mmCIF file of C-alpha atoms in Angstrom:
data_model
loop_
_atom_site.group_PDB
_atom_site.id
_atom_site.type_symbol
_atom_site.label_atom_id
_atom_site.label_comp_id
_atom_site.label_asym_id
_atom_site.label_seq_id
_atom_site.Cartn_x
_atom_site.Cartn_y
_atom_site.Cartn_z
ATOM 1 C CA MET A 1139 70.646 1.854 -256.117
ATOM 2 C CA ALA A 1140 71.577 5.499 -256.658
ATOM 3 C CA GLY A 1141 74.923 5.105 -254.965
ATOM 4 C CA SER A 1142 75.813 1.734 -256.457
ATOM 5 C CA HIS A 1143 78.025 3.108 -259.215
ATOM 6 C CA PHE A 1144 80.102 4.850 -256.530
ATOM 7 C CA THR A 1145 80.400 1.480 -254.762
ATOM 8 C CA LEU A 1146 81.565 -0.043 -258.049
ATOM 9 C CA ALA A 1147 84.056 2.808 -258.519
ATOM 10 C CA ALA A 1148 85.504 2.110 -255.073
ATOM 11 C CA LEU A 1149 85.722 -1.597 -255.933
ATOM 12 C CA ALA A 1150 87.602 -0.756 -259.131
ATOM 13 C CA THR A 1151 90.317 1.067 -257.158
ATOM 14 C CA THR A 1152 90.749 -2.121 -255.113
ATOM 15 C CA ALA A 1153 90.866 -4.265 -258.267
ATOM 16 C CA VAL A 1154 93.403 -2.093 -260.098
ATOM 17 C CA PRO A 1155 96.240 -0.796 -257.872
ATOM 18 C CA GLY A 1156 97.010 2.888 -258.420
ATOM 19 C CA LEU A 1157 93.730 3.547 -260.245
ATOM 20 C CA VAL A 1158 92.294 7.046 -259.722
ATOM 21 C CA VAL A 1159 88.639 7.417 -260.767
ATOM 22 C CA THR A 1160 87.514 10.902 -261.823
ATOM 23 C CA GLY A 1161 83.996 10.129 -263.084
ATOM 24 C CA THR A 1162 81.418 7.373 -262.979
ATOM 25 C CA GLN A 1163 78.057 6.459 -264.441
ATOM 26 C CA MET A 1164 75.886 3.349 -264.501
ATOM 27 C CA LEU A 1165 76.126 1.209 -267.621
ATOM 28 C CA GLY A 1166 72.806 -0.100 -268.877
ATOM 29 C CA SER A 1167 69.551 0.109 -266.984
ATOM 30 C CA ALA A 1168 68.820 -0.752 -263.390
ATOM 31 C CA SER A 1169 66.433 -3.430 -264.658
ATOM 32 C CA ASP A 1170 69.287 -5.490 -266.143
ATOM 33 C CA GLY A 1171 68.779 -8.476 -263.904
ATOM 34 C CA ASP A 1172 72.097 -10.284 -264.355
ATOM 35 C CA TYR A 1173 74.765 -7.620 -263.846
ATOM 36 C CA GLU A 1174 75.379 -4.318 -262.133
ATOM 37 C CA SER A 1175 77.780 -2.331 -264.313
ATOM 38 C CA ALA A 1176 79.419 1.074 -264.418
ATOM 39 C CA VAL A 1177 81.662 3.045 -266.769
ATOM 40 C CA LEU A 1178 84.516 4.874 -265.067
ATOM 41 C CA ARG A 1179 86.775 7.685 -266.263
ATOM 42 C CA THR A 1180 90.289 7.594 -264.877
ATOM 43 C CA ALA A 1181 92.844 10.293 -264.102
ATOM 44 C CA ASP A 1182 95.071 9.163 -266.985
ATOM 45 C CA GLY A 1183 92.244 9.598 -269.509
ATOM 46 C CA ASP A 1184 91.196 5.966 -269.857
ATOM 47 C CA VAL A 1185 87.626 4.717 -269.793
ATOM 48 C CA ILE A 1186 87.080 1.385 -268.090
ATOM 49 C CA ALA A 1187 84.110 -0.788 -267.179
ATOM 50 C CA ILE A 1188 83.358 -2.747 -264.029
ATOM 51 C CA ARG A 1189 80.723 -5.439 -263.804
ATOM 52 C CA ARG A 1190 79.372 -7.365 -260.827
ATOM 53 C CA PRO A 1191 77.180 -10.459 -261.373
ATOM 54 C CA ARG A 1192 73.907 -10.584 -259.446
ATOM 55 C CA ASN A 1193 73.343 -14.346 -259.616
ATOM 56 C CA GLN A 1194 75.184 -17.631 -260.111
ATOM 57 C CA ARG A 1195 74.255 -17.903 -263.775
ATOM 58 C CA ALA A 1196 75.751 -14.477 -264.472
ATOM 59 C CA GLU A 1197 78.821 -15.341 -262.411
ATOM 60 C CA ALA A 1198 79.422 -18.514 -264.441
ATOM 61 C CA ARG A 1199 79.005 -16.583 -267.681
ATOM 62 C CA GLN A 1200 81.406 -13.853 -266.515
ATOM 63 C CA SER A 1201 84.003 -16.451 -265.511
ATOM 64 C CA ALA A 1202 83.818 -18.111 -268.946
ATOM 65 C CA ASP A 1203 84.076 -14.706 -270.608
ATOM 66 C CA LEU A 1204 87.150 -13.885 -268.532
ATOM 67 C CA VAL A 1205 88.934 -17.092 -269.598
ATOM 68 C CA ALA A 1206 88.209 -16.249 -273.239
ATOM 69 C CA ILE A 1207 89.285 -12.596 -273.241
ATOM 70 C CA ARG A 1208 92.517 -13.544 -271.469
ATOM 71 C CA ALA A 1209 93.142 -16.107 -274.230
ATOM 72 C CA LEU A 1210 92.764 -13.324 -276.815
ATOM 73 C CA SER A 1211 96.357 -12.113 -276.722
ATOM 74 C CA ALA A 1212 97.569 -8.770 -278.061
ATOM 75 C CA GLY A 1213 98.781 -10.538 -281.202
ATOM 76 C CA ILE A 1214 95.412 -12.171 -281.802
ATOM 77 C CA ARG A 1215 93.601 -8.866 -281.229
ATOM 78 C CA THR A 1216 95.617 -7.146 -283.986
ATOM 79 C CA ARG A 1217 93.901 -9.485 -286.446
ATOM 80 C CA LEU A 1218 90.434 -8.259 -285.451
ATOM 81 C CA PRO A 1219 88.886 -5.118 -287.017
ATOM 82 C CA PHE A 1220 87.057 -4.273 -283.782
ATOM 83 C CA GLY A 1221 87.694 -3.888 -280.073
ATOM 84 C CA VAL A 1222 87.496 -6.608 -277.433
ATOM 85 C CA PRO A 1223 87.462 -5.829 -273.676
ATOM 86 C CA GLU A 1224 90.845 -6.334 -271.981
ATOM 87 C CA TYR A 1225 91.120 -7.625 -268.438
ATOM 88 C CA ARG A 1226 92.384 -5.039 -265.925
ATOM 89 C CA GLY A 1227 91.657 -6.568 -262.518
ATOM 90 C CA GLN A 1228 89.113 -8.026 -260.102
ATOM 91 C CA ALA A 1229 87.925 -7.504 -256.539
ATOM 92 C CA PRO A 1230 85.880 -9.746 -254.215
ATOM 93 C CA ILE A 1231 82.474 -8.517 -253.116
ATOM 94 C CA GLY A 1232 80.214 -10.692 -251.015
ATOM 95 C CA GLN A 1233 80.183 -14.225 -252.404
ATOM 96 C CA THR A 1234 81.247 -13.112 -255.884
ATOM 97 C CA ARG A 1235 83.726 -10.766 -257.574
ATOM 98 C CA ALA A 1236 83.628 -7.648 -259.704
ATOM 99 C CA ILE A 1237 85.670 -7.677 -262.924
ATOM 100 C CA VAL A 1238 87.323 -4.584 -264.416
ATOM 101 C CA THR A 1239 87.985 -4.391 -268.164
ATOM 102 C CA THR A 1240 88.685 -1.730 -270.746
ATOM 103 C CA TYR A 1241 85.525 -0.126 -272.107
ATOM 104 C CA VAL A 1242 84.630 -0.724 -275.750
ATOM 105 C CA ARG A 1243 82.637 2.098 -277.301
ATOM 106 C CA GLY A 1244 79.552 1.566 -279.409
ATOM 107 C CA LYS A 1245 75.836 0.819 -279.231
ATOM 108 C CA GLN A 1246 74.238 -2.610 -279.334
ATOM 109 C CA LEU A 1247 73.425 -3.572 -282.880
ATOM 110 C CA ASP A 1248 69.846 -3.389 -284.106
ATOM 111 C CA THR A 1249 69.413 -6.416 -286.388
ATOM 112 C CA GLY A 1250 66.658 -4.597 -288.259
ATOM 113 C CA ALA A 1251 69.136 -1.858 -289.192
ATOM 114 C CA LEU A 1252 71.183 -4.293 -291.295
ATOM 115 C CA LEU A 1253 68.558 -4.187 -294.018
ATOM 116 C CA ALA A 1254 68.504 -0.401 -294.261
ATOM 117 C CA ARG A 1255 72.253 0.094 -293.813
ATOM 118 C CA PRO A 1256 74.280 -1.974 -296.301
ATOM 119 C CA ALA A 1257 77.591 -0.603 -294.980
ATOM 120 C CA LEU A 1258 76.762 -1.966 -291.533
ATOM 121 C CA ALA A 1259 75.910 -5.393 -292.989
ATOM 122 C CA THR A 1260 79.251 -5.337 -294.800
ATOM 123 C CA SER A 1261 81.056 -4.496 -291.556
ATOM 124 C CA VAL A 1262 79.321 -7.348 -289.709
ATOM 125 C CA GLY A 1263 80.334 -9.823 -292.420
ATOM 126 C CA ARG A 1264 83.931 -8.604 -292.232
ATOM 127 C CA ALA A 1265 83.942 -8.871 -288.429
ATOM 128 C CA VAL A 1266 82.658 -12.468 -288.394
ATOM 129 C CA ALA A 1267 85.085 -13.497 -291.143
ATOM 130 C CA ALA A 1268 87.986 -12.064 -289.104
ATOM 131 C CA VAL A 1269 87.032 -14.204 -286.085
ATOM 132 C CA HIS A 1270 86.806 -17.335 -288.222
ATOM 133 C CA ALA A 1271 90.208 -16.623 -289.793
ATOM 134 C CA LEU A 1272 92.013 -16.613 -286.418
ATOM 135 C CA PRO A 1273 94.583 -19.386 -285.883
ATOM 136 C CA THR A 1274 93.035 -22.406 -284.192
ATOM 137 C CA SER A 1275 96.098 -23.033 -282.032
ATOM 138 C CA PHE A 1276 95.387 -20.254 -279.515
ATOM 139 C CA VAL A 1277 91.994 -21.804 -278.705
ATOM 140 C CA THR A 1278 93.418 -25.268 -278.110
ATOM 141 C CA ASP A 1279 96.395 -23.828 -276.187
ATOM 142 C CA ALA A 1280 93.941 -22.104 -273.828
ATOM 143 C CA GLY A 1281 92.140 -25.395 -273.210
ATOM 144 C CA LEU A 1282 88.902 -24.113 -274.741
ATOM 145 C CA PRO A 1283 86.441 -26.581 -276.346
ATOM 146 C CA SER A 1284 87.106 -27.997 -279.795
ATOM 147 C CA LEU A 1285 84.046 -29.487 -281.497
ATOM 148 C CA THR A 1286 84.152 -31.780 -284.518
ATOM 149 C CA PRO A 1287 81.385 -31.699 -287.154
ATOM 150 C CA PHE A 1288 80.025 -34.935 -285.682
ATOM 151 C CA GLU A 1289 79.834 -33.381 -282.211
ATOM 152 C CA VAL A 1290 78.035 -30.312 -283.605
ATOM 153 C CA LEU A 1291 75.530 -32.589 -285.354
ATOM 154 C CA ARG A 1292 75.088 -34.719 -282.237
ATOM 155 C CA SER A 1293 74.365 -31.596 -280.167
ATOM 156 C CA ALA A 1294 71.797 -30.393 -282.717
ATOM 157 C CA VAL A 1295 70.100 -33.809 -282.807
ATOM 158 C CA SER A 1296 69.954 -33.860 -279.003
ATOM 159 C CA VAL A 1297 68.097 -30.520 -278.999
ATOM 160 C CA MET A 1298 65.736 -31.773 -281.724
ATOM 161 C CA ASP A 1299 64.989 -35.038 -279.904
ATOM 162 C CA ARG A 1300 64.383 -33.438 -276.521
ATOM 163 C CA ALA A 1301 62.132 -30.771 -278.039
ATOM 164 C CA VAL A 1302 60.137 -33.335 -280.041
ATOM 165 C CA SER A 1303 59.716 -35.463 -276.907
ATOM 166 C CA THR A 1304 57.680 -32.643 -275.331
ATOM 167 C CA GLY A 1305 54.970 -33.265 -277.934
ATOM 168 C CA LEU A 1306 54.824 -29.532 -278.689
ATOM 169 C CA VAL A 1307 56.883 -29.374 -281.902
ATOM 170 C CA PRO A 1308 54.681 -29.083 -285.020
ATOM 171 C CA ALA A 1309 54.968 -32.087 -287.348
ATOM 172 C CA ALA A 1310 56.178 -29.922 -290.235
ATOM 173 C CA LEU A 1311 59.155 -28.693 -288.187
ATOM 174 C CA GLN A 1312 59.934 -32.162 -286.863
ATOM 175 C CA GLU A 1313 60.074 -33.513 -290.409
ATOM 176 C CA ARG A 1314 62.179 -30.549 -291.597
ATOM 177 C CA TRP A 1315 64.691 -30.878 -288.750
ATOM 178 C CA GLU A 1316 64.990 -34.659 -289.069
ATOM 179 C CA GLY A 1317 65.654 -34.239 -292.791
ATOM 180 C CA ALA A 1318 68.483 -31.816 -292.019
ATOM 181 C CA ALA A 1319 69.950 -34.170 -289.402
ATOM 182 C CA LYS A 1320 70.055 -37.049 -291.906
ATOM 183 C CA ASP A 1321 71.769 -34.968 -294.609
ATOM 184 C CA GLN A 1322 75.392 -35.994 -294.083
ATOM 185 C CA GLN A 1323 76.736 -33.497 -296.588
ATOM 186 C CA LEU A 1324 75.169 -30.619 -294.686
ATOM 187 C CA TRP A 1325 77.434 -31.341 -291.715
ATOM 188 C CA GLN A 1326 80.707 -31.542 -293.617
ATOM 189 C CA PHE A 1327 82.654 -28.452 -292.643
ATOM 190 C CA THR A 1328 86.062 -27.395 -291.378
ATOM 191 C CA PRO A 1329 85.832 -26.314 -287.722
ATOM 192 C CA THR A 1330 87.068 -22.757 -287.220
ATOM 193 C CA VAL A 1331 87.503 -20.379 -284.324
ATOM 194 C CA VAL A 1332 83.974 -19.221 -283.456
ATOM 195 C CA HIS A 1333 82.634 -16.661 -281.008
ATOM 196 C CA GLY A 1334 79.877 -19.163 -280.266
ATOM 197 C CA ALA A 1335 77.291 -16.769 -278.832
ATOM 198 C CA LEU A 1336 77.065 -13.961 -281.371
ATOM 199 C CA GLY A 1337 73.888 -11.930 -281.310
ATOM 200 C CA ALA A 1338 72.701 -8.347 -281.593
ATOM 201 C CA GLU A 1339 73.397 -7.841 -277.866
ATOM 202 C CA SER A 1340 77.078 -8.812 -278.233
ATOM 203 C CA VAL A 1341 77.910 -6.679 -281.293
ATOM 204 C CA LEU A 1342 78.641 -2.961 -280.810
ATOM 205 C CA ALA A 1343 78.525 -0.503 -283.701
ATOM 206 C CA MET A 1344 78.971 3.195 -284.477
ATOM 207 C CA ASP A 1345 78.571 5.011 -287.803
ATOM 208 C CA ASP A 1346 77.767 1.850 -289.788
ATOM 209 C CA ALA A 1347 80.853 0.008 -288.512
ATOM 210 C CA VAL A 1348 81.315 -2.726 -285.935
ATOM 211 C CA THR A 1349 83.392 -1.229 -283.111
ATOM 212 C CA GLY A 1350 83.430 -4.088 -280.635
ATOM 213 C CA VAL A 1351 82.310 -7.612 -279.788
ATOM 214 C CA LEU A 1352 81.421 -8.673 -276.236
ATOM 215 C CA GLY A 1353 80.383 -11.920 -274.510
ATOM 216 C CA TRP A 1354 83.205 -14.281 -275.500
ATOM 217 C CA GLY A 1355 82.350 -17.045 -273.021
ATOM 218 C CA GLU A 1356 81.503 -19.576 -275.771
ATOM 219 C CA LEU A 1357 84.790 -19.066 -277.666
ATOM 220 C CA ARG A 1358 85.812 -22.419 -279.182
ATOM 221 C CA LEU A 1359 86.535 -24.342 -282.363
ATOM 222 C CA GLY A 1360 83.245 -25.212 -283.958
ATOM 223 C CA ASP A 1361 80.731 -24.571 -286.717
ATOM 224 C CA PRO A 1362 81.178 -21.161 -288.398
ATOM 225 C CA ALA A 1363 77.466 -21.211 -289.320
ATOM 226 C CA LYS A 1364 76.599 -20.797 -285.623
ATOM 227 C CA ASP A 1365 78.034 -17.248 -285.661
ATOM 228 C CA LEU A 1366 75.747 -16.230 -288.541
ATOM 229 C CA ALA A 1367 72.479 -17.798 -287.351
ATOM 230 C CA TRP A 1368 71.358 -14.744 -285.329
ATOM 231 C CA ILE A 1369 71.137 -12.578 -288.463
ATOM 232 C CA LEU A 1370 68.271 -14.763 -289.667
ATOM 233 C CA GLY A 1371 66.107 -13.318 -286.876
ATOM 234 C CA GLY A 1372 64.608 -10.773 -289.272
ATOM 235 C CA ARG A 1373 61.728 -11.763 -291.532
ATOM 236 C CA ASP A 1374 63.617 -10.600 -294.623
ATOM 237 C CA SER A 1375 66.625 -12.731 -295.619
ATOM 238 C CA THR A 1376 68.180 -9.869 -297.622
ATOM 239 C CA ALA A 1377 70.223 -8.731 -294.613
ATOM 240 C CA PHE A 1378 71.581 -12.260 -294.145
ATOM 241 C CA ASP A 1379 72.513 -12.421 -297.839
ATOM 242 C CA SER A 1380 74.350 -9.083 -297.552
ATOM 243 C CA VAL A 1381 76.282 -10.161 -294.452
ATOM 244 C CA LEU A 1382 77.101 -13.520 -296.051
ATOM 245 C CA ALA A 1383 78.378 -11.841 -299.233
ATOM 246 C CA SER A 1384 80.710 -9.648 -297.179
ATOM 247 C CA TYR A 1385 81.742 -12.625 -295.048
ATOM 248 C CA THR A 1386 82.756 -14.562 -298.166
ATOM 249 C CA THR A 1387 84.492 -11.577 -299.788
ATOM 250 C CA ASN A 1388 86.529 -11.042 -296.625
ATOM 251 C CA GLY A 1389 87.843 -14.592 -296.467
ATOM 252 C CA GLY A 1390 84.971 -16.482 -294.843
ATOM 253 C CA GLY A 1391 85.091 -20.206 -295.600
ATOM 254 C CA ARG A 1392 83.966 -21.473 -298.983
ATOM 255 C CA ASP A 1393 81.383 -23.665 -297.303
ATOM 256 C CA ARG A 1394 78.446 -24.277 -299.644
ATOM 257 C CA GLN A 1395 76.238 -25.585 -296.856
ATOM 258 C CA LEU A 1396 76.884 -22.734 -294.415
ATOM 259 C CA PRO A 1397 73.622 -20.832 -295.136
ATOM 260 C CA GLN A 1398 71.550 -23.987 -294.596
ATOM 261 C CA ARG A 1399 73.331 -24.879 -291.347
ATOM 262 C CA ALA A 1400 72.929 -21.305 -290.107
ATOM 263 C CA ARG A 1401 69.201 -21.745 -290.724
ATOM 264 C CA VAL A 1402 69.201 -25.023 -288.765
ATOM 265 C CA HIS A 1403 70.952 -23.349 -285.802
ATOM 266 C CA HIS A 1404 68.538 -20.422 -285.979
ATOM 267 C CA GLU A 1405 65.433 -22.613 -286.029
ATOM 268 C CA LEU A 1406 66.745 -24.750 -283.178
ATOM 269 C CA GLU A 1407 66.909 -21.629 -280.988
ATOM 270 C CA THR A 1408 63.118 -21.915 -280.742
ATOM 271 C CA ALA A 1409 63.528 -25.538 -279.617
ATOM 272 C CA GLN A 1410 66.065 -24.448 -276.989
ATOM 273 C CA TRP A 1411 63.677 -21.733 -275.795
ATOM 274 C CA LEU A 1412 60.956 -24.382 -275.473
ATOM 275 C CA LEU A 1413 63.273 -26.651 -273.477
ATOM 276 C CA HIS A 1414 64.235 -23.739 -271.217
ATOM 277 C CA GLY A 1415 60.557 -23.055 -270.546
ATOM 278 C CA VAL A 1416 59.950 -26.704 -269.679
ATOM 279 C CA GLN A 1417 63.013 -26.797 -267.414
ATOM 280 C CA VAL A 1418 62.029 -23.723 -265.401
ATOM 281 C CA LYS A 1419 58.325 -24.725 -265.524
ATOM 282 C CA SER A 1420 57.285 -21.418 -267.117
ATOM 283 C CA THR A 1421 53.993 -21.653 -269.001
ATOM 284 C CA GLU A 1422 54.663 -18.176 -270.411
ATOM 285 C CA VAL A 1423 57.999 -19.196 -271.970
ATOM 286 C CA VAL A 1424 56.597 -22.491 -273.288
ATOM 287 C CA ASP A 1425 53.629 -20.700 -274.879
ATOM 288 C CA ASP A 1426 55.986 -18.127 -276.433
ATOM 289 C CA ALA A 1427 58.212 -20.881 -277.862
ATOM 290 C CA VAL A 1428 55.218 -22.747 -279.296
ATOM 291 C CA ALA A 1429 53.955 -19.538 -280.918
ATOM 292 C CA MET A 1430 57.435 -18.964 -282.408
ATOM 293 C CA MET A 1431 57.443 -22.493 -283.835
ATOM 294 C CA HIS A 1432 54.034 -22.014 -285.428
ATOM 295 C CA ARG A 1433 55.290 -18.793 -287.036
ATOM 296 C CA LEU A 1434 58.239 -20.828 -288.321
ATOM 297 C CA VAL A 1435 55.819 -23.339 -289.850
ATOM 298 C CA ASP A 1436 54.060 -20.490 -291.684
ATOM 299 C CA GLN A 1437 57.429 -19.329 -293.035
ATOM 300 C CA VAL A 1438 58.410 -22.877 -294.037
ATOM 301 C CA HIS A 1439 55.186 -23.206 -296.044
ATOM 302 C CA SER A 1440 55.661 -19.871 -297.825
ATOM 303 C CA PRO A 1441 56.799 -19.886 -301.491
ATOM 304 C CA LEU A 1442 60.018 -18.078 -300.475
ATOM 305 C CA ALA A 1443 61.012 -20.659 -297.843
ATOM 306 C CA LYS A 1444 64.608 -21.838 -297.960
ATOM 307 C CA PRO A 1445 65.322 -25.573 -297.566
ATOM 308 C CA LEU A 1446 67.474 -26.904 -294.738
ATOM 309 C CA GLN A 1447 69.009 -29.695 -296.796
ATOM 310 C CA GLY A 1448 72.319 -28.993 -298.420
ATOM 311 C CA VAL A 1449 73.129 -28.454 -302.068
ATOM 312 C CA SER A 1450 72.358 -31.671 -303.942
ATOM 313 C CA PRO A 1451 75.261 -34.138 -303.692
ATOM 314 C CA GLU A 1452 75.700 -34.240 -307.487
ATOM 315 C CA THR A 1453 76.978 -30.665 -307.416
ATOM 316 C CA MET A 1454 79.969 -31.593 -305.256
ATOM 317 C CA GLU A 1455 82.755 -33.557 -306.926
ATOM 318 C CA ILE A 1456 84.243 -36.463 -304.985
ATOM 319 C CA GLY A 1457 87.596 -34.677 -305.053
ATOM 320 C CA GLU A 1458 86.046 -31.722 -303.204
ATOM 321 C CA VAL A 1459 84.668 -34.045 -300.533
ATOM 322 C CA GLU A 1460 88.071 -35.695 -300.070
ATOM 323 C CA GLN A 1461 89.721 -32.275 -299.882
ATOM 324 C CA LEU A 1462 87.188 -31.142 -297.270
ATOM 325 C CA LEU A 1463 87.725 -34.215 -295.132
ATOM 326 C CA SER A 1464 91.517 -34.103 -295.402
ATOM 327 C CA SER A 1465 91.590 -30.394 -294.480
ATOM 328 C CA THR A 1466 89.521 -31.200 -291.400
ATOM 329 C CA GLU A 1467 91.981 -33.938 -290.432
ATOM 330 C CA ARG A 1468 94.942 -31.588 -290.919
ATOM 331 C CA ARG A 1469 93.366 -28.941 -288.687
ATOM 332 C CA HIS A 1470 92.801 -31.473 -285.929
ATOM 333 C CA GLY A 1471 95.672 -33.853 -286.516
#
């Protein structure tokens, strides 16, 4: 293992013609099971990264990520207030390939820090709003997925149904999720460009500012609430409220139901974790998912619990509904 970053450096010179590497170090820890990565300094002063997948799952994820970052043109990137890795080259190794990209500086975000650092929460809200404001055409031109509100709902219902069929979902959660699925108004939104897999591990930050976003393999048109669900991981919703306020101030959609849908997506992550445990036949994962769901039940029963159903229909004028539906048709017409 000690010499592996030198192997990766040699691979990088094959991937990028004319590249001269003057320094190298491993990126991440040796225990990172999916990828072997290194940061390289070059003779012309650049810093680049090279990553080799260690299994088929990682290879598929890297391939999807590569399609997405190549779709993010220079013009699109100027609209983003943070860095995104740029493709530099690739080299075959064994049955897979190593990918070279530019290196984006920053440390993985600590979700807990959002509560203590309001400026960081503001920066996260601005970053997510910038993604959602990107023109939808570049996503469709690249042949990336485009999900309608109905398809997003159908996907959520599928996760609910499969999780409930295991017999391990508490009745209180089943009732809560089914109520959300039946609330038609909750699922009325205008699909936007979404990162699709945002989480603390994909957001890089320095000095209370988002410096980069990684892991673009789920880039698509879809539900903007999906990109905000991960912030609900903390027990205190104050951080989510701060991010959401910044998101709205910086041009995020005026979607009244977005906080509720973000909560649905967040809660369904426990259902997906349960299904993963069942699929791989891991008692440990299944037990962990069940424990997470029981903690969710405790939160749902607390006086501060937020409902999943949308704002009551009386608060939305019929003209607003028609405007919402027509804007959706225009975006996808």
